[in-house]
Coordinates of C-alpha atoms in Angstrom, one line a residue:
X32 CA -6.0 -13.4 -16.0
X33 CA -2.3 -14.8 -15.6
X34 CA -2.4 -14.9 -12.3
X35 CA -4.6 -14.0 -8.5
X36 CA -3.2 -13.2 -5.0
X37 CA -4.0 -15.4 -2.0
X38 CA -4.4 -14.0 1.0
X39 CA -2.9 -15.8 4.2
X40 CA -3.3 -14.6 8.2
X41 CA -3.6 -11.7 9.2
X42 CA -4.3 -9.8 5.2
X43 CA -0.7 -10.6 3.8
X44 CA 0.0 -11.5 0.5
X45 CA 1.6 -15.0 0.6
X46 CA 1.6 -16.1 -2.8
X47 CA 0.2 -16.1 -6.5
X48 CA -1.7 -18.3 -8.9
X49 CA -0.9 -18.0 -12.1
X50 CA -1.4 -20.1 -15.1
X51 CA 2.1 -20.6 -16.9
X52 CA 2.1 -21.4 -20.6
X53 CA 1.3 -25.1 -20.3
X54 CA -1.6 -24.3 -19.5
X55 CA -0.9 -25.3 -15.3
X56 CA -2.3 -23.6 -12.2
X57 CA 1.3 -22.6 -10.3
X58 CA 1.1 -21.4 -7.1
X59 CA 4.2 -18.9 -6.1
X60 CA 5.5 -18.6 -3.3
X61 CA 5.9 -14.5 -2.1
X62 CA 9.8 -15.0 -2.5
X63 CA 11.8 -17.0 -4.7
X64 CA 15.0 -17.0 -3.7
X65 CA 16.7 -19.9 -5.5
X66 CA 15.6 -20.1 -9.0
X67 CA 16.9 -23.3 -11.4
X68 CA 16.5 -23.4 -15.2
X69 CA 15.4 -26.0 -17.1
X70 CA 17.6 -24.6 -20.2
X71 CA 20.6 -22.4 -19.6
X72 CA 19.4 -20.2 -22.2
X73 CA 16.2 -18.7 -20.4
X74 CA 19.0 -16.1 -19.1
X75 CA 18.1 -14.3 -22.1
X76 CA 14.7 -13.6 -20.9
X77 CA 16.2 -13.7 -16.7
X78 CA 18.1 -10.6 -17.7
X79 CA 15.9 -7.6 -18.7
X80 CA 14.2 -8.4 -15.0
X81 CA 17.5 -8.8 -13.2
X82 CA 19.7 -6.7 -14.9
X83 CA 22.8 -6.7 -12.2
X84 CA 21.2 -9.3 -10.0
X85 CA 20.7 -12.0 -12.7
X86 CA 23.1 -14.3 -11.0
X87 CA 22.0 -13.5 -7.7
X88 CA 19.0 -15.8 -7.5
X89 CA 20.2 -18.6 -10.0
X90 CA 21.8 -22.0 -8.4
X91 CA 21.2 -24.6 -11.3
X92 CA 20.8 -24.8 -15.1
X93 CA 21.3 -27.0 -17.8
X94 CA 24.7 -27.0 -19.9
X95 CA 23.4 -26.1 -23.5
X96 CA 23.7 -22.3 -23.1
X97 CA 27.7 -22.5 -22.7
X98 CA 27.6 -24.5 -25.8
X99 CA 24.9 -23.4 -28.1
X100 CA 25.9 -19.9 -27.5
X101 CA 29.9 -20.1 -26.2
X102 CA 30.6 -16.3 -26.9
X103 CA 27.3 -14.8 -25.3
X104 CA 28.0 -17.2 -22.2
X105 CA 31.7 -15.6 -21.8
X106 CA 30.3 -12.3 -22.1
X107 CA 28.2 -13.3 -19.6
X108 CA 30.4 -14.8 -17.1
X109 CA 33.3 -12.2 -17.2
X110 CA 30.6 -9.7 -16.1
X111 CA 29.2 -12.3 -13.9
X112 CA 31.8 -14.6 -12.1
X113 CA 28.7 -16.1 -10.1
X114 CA 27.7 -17.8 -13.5
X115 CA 30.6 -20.2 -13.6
X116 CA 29.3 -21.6 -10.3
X117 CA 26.1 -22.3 -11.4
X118 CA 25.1 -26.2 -11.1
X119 CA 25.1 -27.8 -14.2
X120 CA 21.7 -29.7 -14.1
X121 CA 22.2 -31.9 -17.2
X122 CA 24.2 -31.5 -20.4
X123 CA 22.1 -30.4 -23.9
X124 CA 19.3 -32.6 -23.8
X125 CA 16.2 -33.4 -21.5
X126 CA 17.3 -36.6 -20.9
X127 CA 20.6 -36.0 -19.5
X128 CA 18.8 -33.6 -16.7
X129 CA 18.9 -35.3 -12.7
X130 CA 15.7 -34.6 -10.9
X131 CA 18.1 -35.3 -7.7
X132 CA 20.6 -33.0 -8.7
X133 CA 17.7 -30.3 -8.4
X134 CA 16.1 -31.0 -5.5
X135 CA 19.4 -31.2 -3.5
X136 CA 19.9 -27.7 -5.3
X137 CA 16.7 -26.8 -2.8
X138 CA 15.0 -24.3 -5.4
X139 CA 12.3 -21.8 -4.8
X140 CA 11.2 -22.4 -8.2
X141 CA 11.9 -23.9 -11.5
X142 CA 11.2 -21.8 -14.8
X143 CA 11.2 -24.5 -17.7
X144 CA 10.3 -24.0 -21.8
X145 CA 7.3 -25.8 -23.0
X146 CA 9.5 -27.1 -26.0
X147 CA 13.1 -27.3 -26.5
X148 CA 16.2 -28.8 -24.8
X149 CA 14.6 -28.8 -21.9
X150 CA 12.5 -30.8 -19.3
X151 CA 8.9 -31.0 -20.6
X152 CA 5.5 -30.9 -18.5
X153 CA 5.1 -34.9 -18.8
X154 CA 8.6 -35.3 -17.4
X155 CA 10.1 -37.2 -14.2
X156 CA 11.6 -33.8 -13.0
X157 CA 8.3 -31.9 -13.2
X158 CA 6.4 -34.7 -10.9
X159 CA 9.5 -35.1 -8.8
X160 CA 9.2 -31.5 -8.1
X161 CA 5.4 -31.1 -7.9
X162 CA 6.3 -34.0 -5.3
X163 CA 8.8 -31.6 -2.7
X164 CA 6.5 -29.1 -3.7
X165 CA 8.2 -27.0 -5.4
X166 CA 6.9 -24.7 -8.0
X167 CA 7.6 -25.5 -11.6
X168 CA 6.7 -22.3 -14.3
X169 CA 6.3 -23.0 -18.2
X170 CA 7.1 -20.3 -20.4
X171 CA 7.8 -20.2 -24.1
X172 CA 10.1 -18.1 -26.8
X173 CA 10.4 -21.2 -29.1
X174 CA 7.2 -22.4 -30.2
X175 CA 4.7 -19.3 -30.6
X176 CA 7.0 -16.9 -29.6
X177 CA 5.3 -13.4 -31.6
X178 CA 2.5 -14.7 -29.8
X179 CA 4.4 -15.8 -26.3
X180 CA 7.0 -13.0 -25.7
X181 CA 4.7 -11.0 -24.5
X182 CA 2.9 -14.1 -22.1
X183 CA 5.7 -15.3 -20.7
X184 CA 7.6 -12.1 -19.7
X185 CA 4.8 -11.1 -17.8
X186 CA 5.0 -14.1 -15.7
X187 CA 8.2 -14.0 -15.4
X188 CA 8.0 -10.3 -14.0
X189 CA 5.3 -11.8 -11.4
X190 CA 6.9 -14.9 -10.6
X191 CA 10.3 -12.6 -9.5
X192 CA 8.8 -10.0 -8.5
X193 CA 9.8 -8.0 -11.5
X194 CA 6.5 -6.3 -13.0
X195 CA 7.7 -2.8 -13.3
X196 CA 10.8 -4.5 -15.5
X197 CA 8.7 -7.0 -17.4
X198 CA 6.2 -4.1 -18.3
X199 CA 9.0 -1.9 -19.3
X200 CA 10.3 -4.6 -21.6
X201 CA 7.0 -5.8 -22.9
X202 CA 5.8 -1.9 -23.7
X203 CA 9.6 -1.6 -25.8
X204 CA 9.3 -5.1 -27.7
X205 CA 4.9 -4.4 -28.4
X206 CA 5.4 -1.1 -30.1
X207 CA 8.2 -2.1 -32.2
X208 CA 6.2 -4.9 -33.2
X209 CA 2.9 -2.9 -33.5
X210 CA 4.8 -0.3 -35.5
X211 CA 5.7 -3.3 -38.1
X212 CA 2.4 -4.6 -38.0
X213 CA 0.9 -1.4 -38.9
X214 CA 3.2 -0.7 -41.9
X215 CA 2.6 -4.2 -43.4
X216 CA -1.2 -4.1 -42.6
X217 CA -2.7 -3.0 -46.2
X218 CA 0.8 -4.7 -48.3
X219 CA -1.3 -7.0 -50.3
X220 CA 0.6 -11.2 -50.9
X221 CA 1.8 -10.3 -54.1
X222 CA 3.9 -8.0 -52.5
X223 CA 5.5 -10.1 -49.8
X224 CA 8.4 -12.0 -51.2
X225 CA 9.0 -15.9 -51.0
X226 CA 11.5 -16.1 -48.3
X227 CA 13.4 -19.7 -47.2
X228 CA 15.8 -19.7 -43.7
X229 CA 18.1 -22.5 -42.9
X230 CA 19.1 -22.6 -39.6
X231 CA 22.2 -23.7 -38.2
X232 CA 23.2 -23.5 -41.7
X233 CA 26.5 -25.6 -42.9
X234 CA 26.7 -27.8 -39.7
X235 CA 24.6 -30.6 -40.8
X236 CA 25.0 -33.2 -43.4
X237 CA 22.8 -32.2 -45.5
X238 CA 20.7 -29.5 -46.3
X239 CA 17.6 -28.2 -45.0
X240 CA 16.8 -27.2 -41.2
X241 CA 14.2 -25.4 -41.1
X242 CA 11.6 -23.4 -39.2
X243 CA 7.4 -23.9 -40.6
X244 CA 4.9 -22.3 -39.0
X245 CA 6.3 -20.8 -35.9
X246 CA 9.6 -20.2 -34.4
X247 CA 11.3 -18.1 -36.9
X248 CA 9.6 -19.0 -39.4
X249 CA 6.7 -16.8 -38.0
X250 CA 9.0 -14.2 -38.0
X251 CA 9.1 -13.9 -41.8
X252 CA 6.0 -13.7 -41.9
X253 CA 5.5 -11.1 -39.5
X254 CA 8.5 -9.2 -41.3
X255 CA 5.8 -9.2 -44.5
X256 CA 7.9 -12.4 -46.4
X257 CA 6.2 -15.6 -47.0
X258 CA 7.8 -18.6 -45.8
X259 CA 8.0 -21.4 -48.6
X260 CA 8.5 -23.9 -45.7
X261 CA 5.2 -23.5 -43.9
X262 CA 3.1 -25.5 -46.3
X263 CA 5.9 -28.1 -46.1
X264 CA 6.6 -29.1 -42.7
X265 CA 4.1 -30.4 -39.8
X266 CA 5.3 -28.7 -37.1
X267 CA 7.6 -25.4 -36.6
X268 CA 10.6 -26.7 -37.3
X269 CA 11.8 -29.3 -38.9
X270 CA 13.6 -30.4 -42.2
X271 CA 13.0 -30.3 -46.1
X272 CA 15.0 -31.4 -49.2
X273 CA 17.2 -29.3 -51.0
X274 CA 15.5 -29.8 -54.6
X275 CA 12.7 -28.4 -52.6
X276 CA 14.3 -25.1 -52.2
X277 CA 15.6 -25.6 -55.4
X278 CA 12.6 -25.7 -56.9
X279 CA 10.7 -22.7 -54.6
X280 CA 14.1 -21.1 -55.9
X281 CA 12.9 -18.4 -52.9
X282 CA 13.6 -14.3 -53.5
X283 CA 15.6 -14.3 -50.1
X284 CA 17.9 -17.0 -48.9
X285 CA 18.9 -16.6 -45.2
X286 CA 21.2 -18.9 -42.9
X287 CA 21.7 -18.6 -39.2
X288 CA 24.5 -19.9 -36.8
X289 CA 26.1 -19.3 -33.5
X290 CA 29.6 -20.1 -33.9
X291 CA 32.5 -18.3 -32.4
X292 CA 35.4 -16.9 -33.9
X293 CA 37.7 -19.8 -32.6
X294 CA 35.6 -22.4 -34.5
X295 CA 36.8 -24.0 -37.3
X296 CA 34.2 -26.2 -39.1
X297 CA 31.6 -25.0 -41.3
X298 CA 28.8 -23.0 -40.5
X299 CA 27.9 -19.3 -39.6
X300 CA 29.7 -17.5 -37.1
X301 CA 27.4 -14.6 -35.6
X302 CA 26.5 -13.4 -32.4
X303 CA 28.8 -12.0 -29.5
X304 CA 32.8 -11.3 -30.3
X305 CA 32.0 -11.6 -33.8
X306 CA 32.8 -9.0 -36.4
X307 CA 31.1 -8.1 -39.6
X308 CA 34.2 -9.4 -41.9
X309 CA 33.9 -12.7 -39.9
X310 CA 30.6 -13.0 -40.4
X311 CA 30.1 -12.1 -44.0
X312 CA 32.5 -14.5 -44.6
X313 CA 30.9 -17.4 -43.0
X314 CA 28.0 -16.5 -44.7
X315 CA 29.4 -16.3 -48.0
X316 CA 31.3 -19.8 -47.8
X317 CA 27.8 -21.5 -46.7
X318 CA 26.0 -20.0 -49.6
X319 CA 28.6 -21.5 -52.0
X320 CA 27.5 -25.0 -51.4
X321 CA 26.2 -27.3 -54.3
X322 CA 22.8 -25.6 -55.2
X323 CA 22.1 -23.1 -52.9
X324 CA 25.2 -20.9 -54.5
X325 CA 23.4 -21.4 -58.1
X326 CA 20.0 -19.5 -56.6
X327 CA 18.8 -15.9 -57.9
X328 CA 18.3 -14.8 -54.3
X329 CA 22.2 -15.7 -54.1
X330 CA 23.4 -14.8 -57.0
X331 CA 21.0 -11.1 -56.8
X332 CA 22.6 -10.1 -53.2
X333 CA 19.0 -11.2 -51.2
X334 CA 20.9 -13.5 -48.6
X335 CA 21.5 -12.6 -45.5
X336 CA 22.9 -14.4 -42.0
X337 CA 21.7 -13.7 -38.7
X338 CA 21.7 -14.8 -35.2
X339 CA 20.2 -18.3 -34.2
X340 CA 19.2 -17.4 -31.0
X341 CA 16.8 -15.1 -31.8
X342 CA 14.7 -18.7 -32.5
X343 CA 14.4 -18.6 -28.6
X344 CA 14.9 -15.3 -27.3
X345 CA 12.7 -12.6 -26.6
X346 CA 15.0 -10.1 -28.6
X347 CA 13.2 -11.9 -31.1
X348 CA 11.9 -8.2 -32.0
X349 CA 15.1 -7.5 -33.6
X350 CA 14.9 -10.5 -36.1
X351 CA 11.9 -9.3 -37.4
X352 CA 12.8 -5.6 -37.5
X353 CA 16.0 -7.0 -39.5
X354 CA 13.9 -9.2 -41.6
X355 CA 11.5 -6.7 -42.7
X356 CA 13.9 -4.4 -43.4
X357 CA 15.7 -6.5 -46.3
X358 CA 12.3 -7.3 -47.6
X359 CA 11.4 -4.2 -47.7
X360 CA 13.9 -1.7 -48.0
X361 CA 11.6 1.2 -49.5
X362 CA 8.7 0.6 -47.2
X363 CA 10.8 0.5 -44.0
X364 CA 13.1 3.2 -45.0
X365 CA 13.2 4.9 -41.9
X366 CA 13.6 1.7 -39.5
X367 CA 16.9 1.1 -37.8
X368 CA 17.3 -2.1 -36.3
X369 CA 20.9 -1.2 -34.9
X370 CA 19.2 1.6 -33.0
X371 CA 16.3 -0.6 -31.8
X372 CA 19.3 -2.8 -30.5
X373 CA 20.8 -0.1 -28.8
X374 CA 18.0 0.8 -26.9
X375 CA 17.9 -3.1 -25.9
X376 CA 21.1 -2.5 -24.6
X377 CA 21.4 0.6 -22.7
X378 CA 17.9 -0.1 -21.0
X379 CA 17.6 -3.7 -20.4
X380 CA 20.5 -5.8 -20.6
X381 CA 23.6 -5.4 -18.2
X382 CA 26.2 -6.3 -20.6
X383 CA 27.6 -4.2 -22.9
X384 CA 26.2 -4.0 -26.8
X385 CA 29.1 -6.1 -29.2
X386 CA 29.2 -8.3 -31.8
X387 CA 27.2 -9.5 -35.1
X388 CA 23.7 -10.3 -35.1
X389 CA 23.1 -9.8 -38.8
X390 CA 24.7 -9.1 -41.9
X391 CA 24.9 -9.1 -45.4
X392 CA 26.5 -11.4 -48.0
X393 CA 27.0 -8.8 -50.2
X394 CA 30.6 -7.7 -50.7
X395 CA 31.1 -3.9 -49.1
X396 CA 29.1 -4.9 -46.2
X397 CA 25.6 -3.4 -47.3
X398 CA 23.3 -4.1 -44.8
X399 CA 20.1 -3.7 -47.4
X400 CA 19.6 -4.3 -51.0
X401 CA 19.2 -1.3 -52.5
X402 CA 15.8 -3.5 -54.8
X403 CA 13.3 -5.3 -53.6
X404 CA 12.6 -8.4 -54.3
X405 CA 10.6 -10.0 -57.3
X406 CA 7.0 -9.9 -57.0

């Protein structure tokens, strides 16, 4: 059970109990009214609830949303002028967050991530909050997320009051999922190609960031690839050595970035305002860094770029969908990503459907390689 109703005078319904995904006993008050963030970029999983009303309950946040993500935070705010006057709680890290700047922000509720930019369970804003007694909610899209979509949508949807939304969306992202889960059930490991992602790819020093077991890196494996980071990294993400990779020398390379088309450094541009000849691009002139342009899965047209917030979004579906399409072109013939996209769109998000979430490095602009990868 995620959560129970208690019952005040006279038979109403004046709250719920639910247990978030820390693992915490919350008790919810029957109507939130002024919701803070711990990271700016739980909007993504506010807005199939809230659709048109996202900004109508939302008074703080913290800054990293306008910066990880610049051109899905635009989009956002031209629809929505209200998010331009949200209060900035902190900047990009936990640390930088003001447990008074909250409190004076007099929230219903604070929705926080169990792992990421954010606040965490064991810090001063939780107990400062516990203190005024305000309710405090862990959810999580970073960590486990195949495993916690599903969990933490569903208490979103009771914590807002947003069931019927949060089972809509949780029915649409479980039978997409179920449907790649069914077609990958009986594909034996021989079959599932060595795979290696580097995220944020270009923008660091050196090469590799990485996701292990979890985050995205679960996604591969999910998509039927098989991540040669998991055996090398002790948590879910993390960093390994190029002359690892180099040796793995993995049948698919793929690099992920948020950058907008005003940037000028290296890395990938991908995501909102971004077109496909932008993109491609920026993928192509990360891949033709020392070693990594000198791989097969380079050099045989198996790299791909895609979307870095999907590593803590619950549109994670569509990284996977993408994912196993590219490993498996001939198996998942008939799936279309784009489409399952465009459902995303027209049913659950109130902004309109633009942009690049994935793409090819192939010249021409194919999506999928028309081969699959080595055994």
């Amino acid at each position: 059970m995620l959560w129970g109703v208690a019952i005040g005078i006279g038979g109403h319904a004046r709250a719920e109990t639910i247990t978030d995904l820390a693992g915490r006993q919350v008790d919810i008050p029957a109507h939130v009214h002024r919701i803070v963030l711990g990271e700016g970029r739980l909007v993504y999983a506010l807005a199939p609830l809230e659709k048109s009303h996202l900004f109508d309950r939302i008074v703080g946040w913290q800054g990293e949303f306008r910066e990880a993500d610049v051109q899905s935070y635009d989009k956002y705010a031209a629809l929505f002028p209200a998010a331009a006057k949200v209060a900035l709680i902190g900047k990009t890290t936990a640390d930088t967050v003001s447990p008074e700047k909250v409190l004076d922000l007099r929230p219903d509720l604070a929705v926080l991530a169990v792992s990421g930019h954010g606040p965490g369970a064991a810090s001063e804003l939780v107990a400062q909050l516990q203190s005024a007694h305000v309710p405090v909610v862990f959810v999580d899209f970073r960590a486990d997320p195949l495993r916690d979509t599903v969990r933490s949508m569903r208490i979103l949807g009771a914590v807002l009051d947003r069931r019927r939304e949060a089972e809509d969306f949780i029915a649409f992202y479980q039978s997409h999922l179920d449907h790649i889960r069914a077609r990958l059930a009986t594909l034996p490991d021989s079959a599932r190609p060595s795979v290696f992602l580097e995220m944020l790819a270009g923008t660091r020093e050196s090469c590799c960031h990485t996701a292990g077991k979890g985050n995205m890196g679960a996604f591969i494996d999910a998509a039927g690839g098989r991540n040669i980071a998991a055996p090398l990294l002790p948590g879910y993400i993390g960093d390994i050595d190029l002359e690892q990779v180099i040796a793995a020398n993995p049948d698919f390379y793929l690099v992920d970035g948020t950058k907008g088309p005003d940037y000028r450094g290296p890395g990938v541009r991908m995501g909102a305002e971004i077109d496909p000849a932008t993109a491609r691009a920026s993928v192509r002139q990360v891949l033709q860094r020392p070693g990594i342009a000198t791989l097969a899965a380079v050099r045989d047209g198996h790299a791909y770029g895609l979307w870095h917030s999907f590593y803590d979004s619950p549109y994670n579906i569509l990284a996977v969908e993408i994912m196993a399409k590219w490993f498996h072109p001939d198996l998942f013939r008939d799936l279309d990503p784009d489409a399952t996209r465009a459902e995303l769109y027209r049913r659950f998000l109130p902004v309109a459907d633009s942009g690049t979430y994935w793409v090819s490095a192939t010249p021409g602009g194919m999506e999928t390689p028309q081969a699959t990868a080595k055994p």
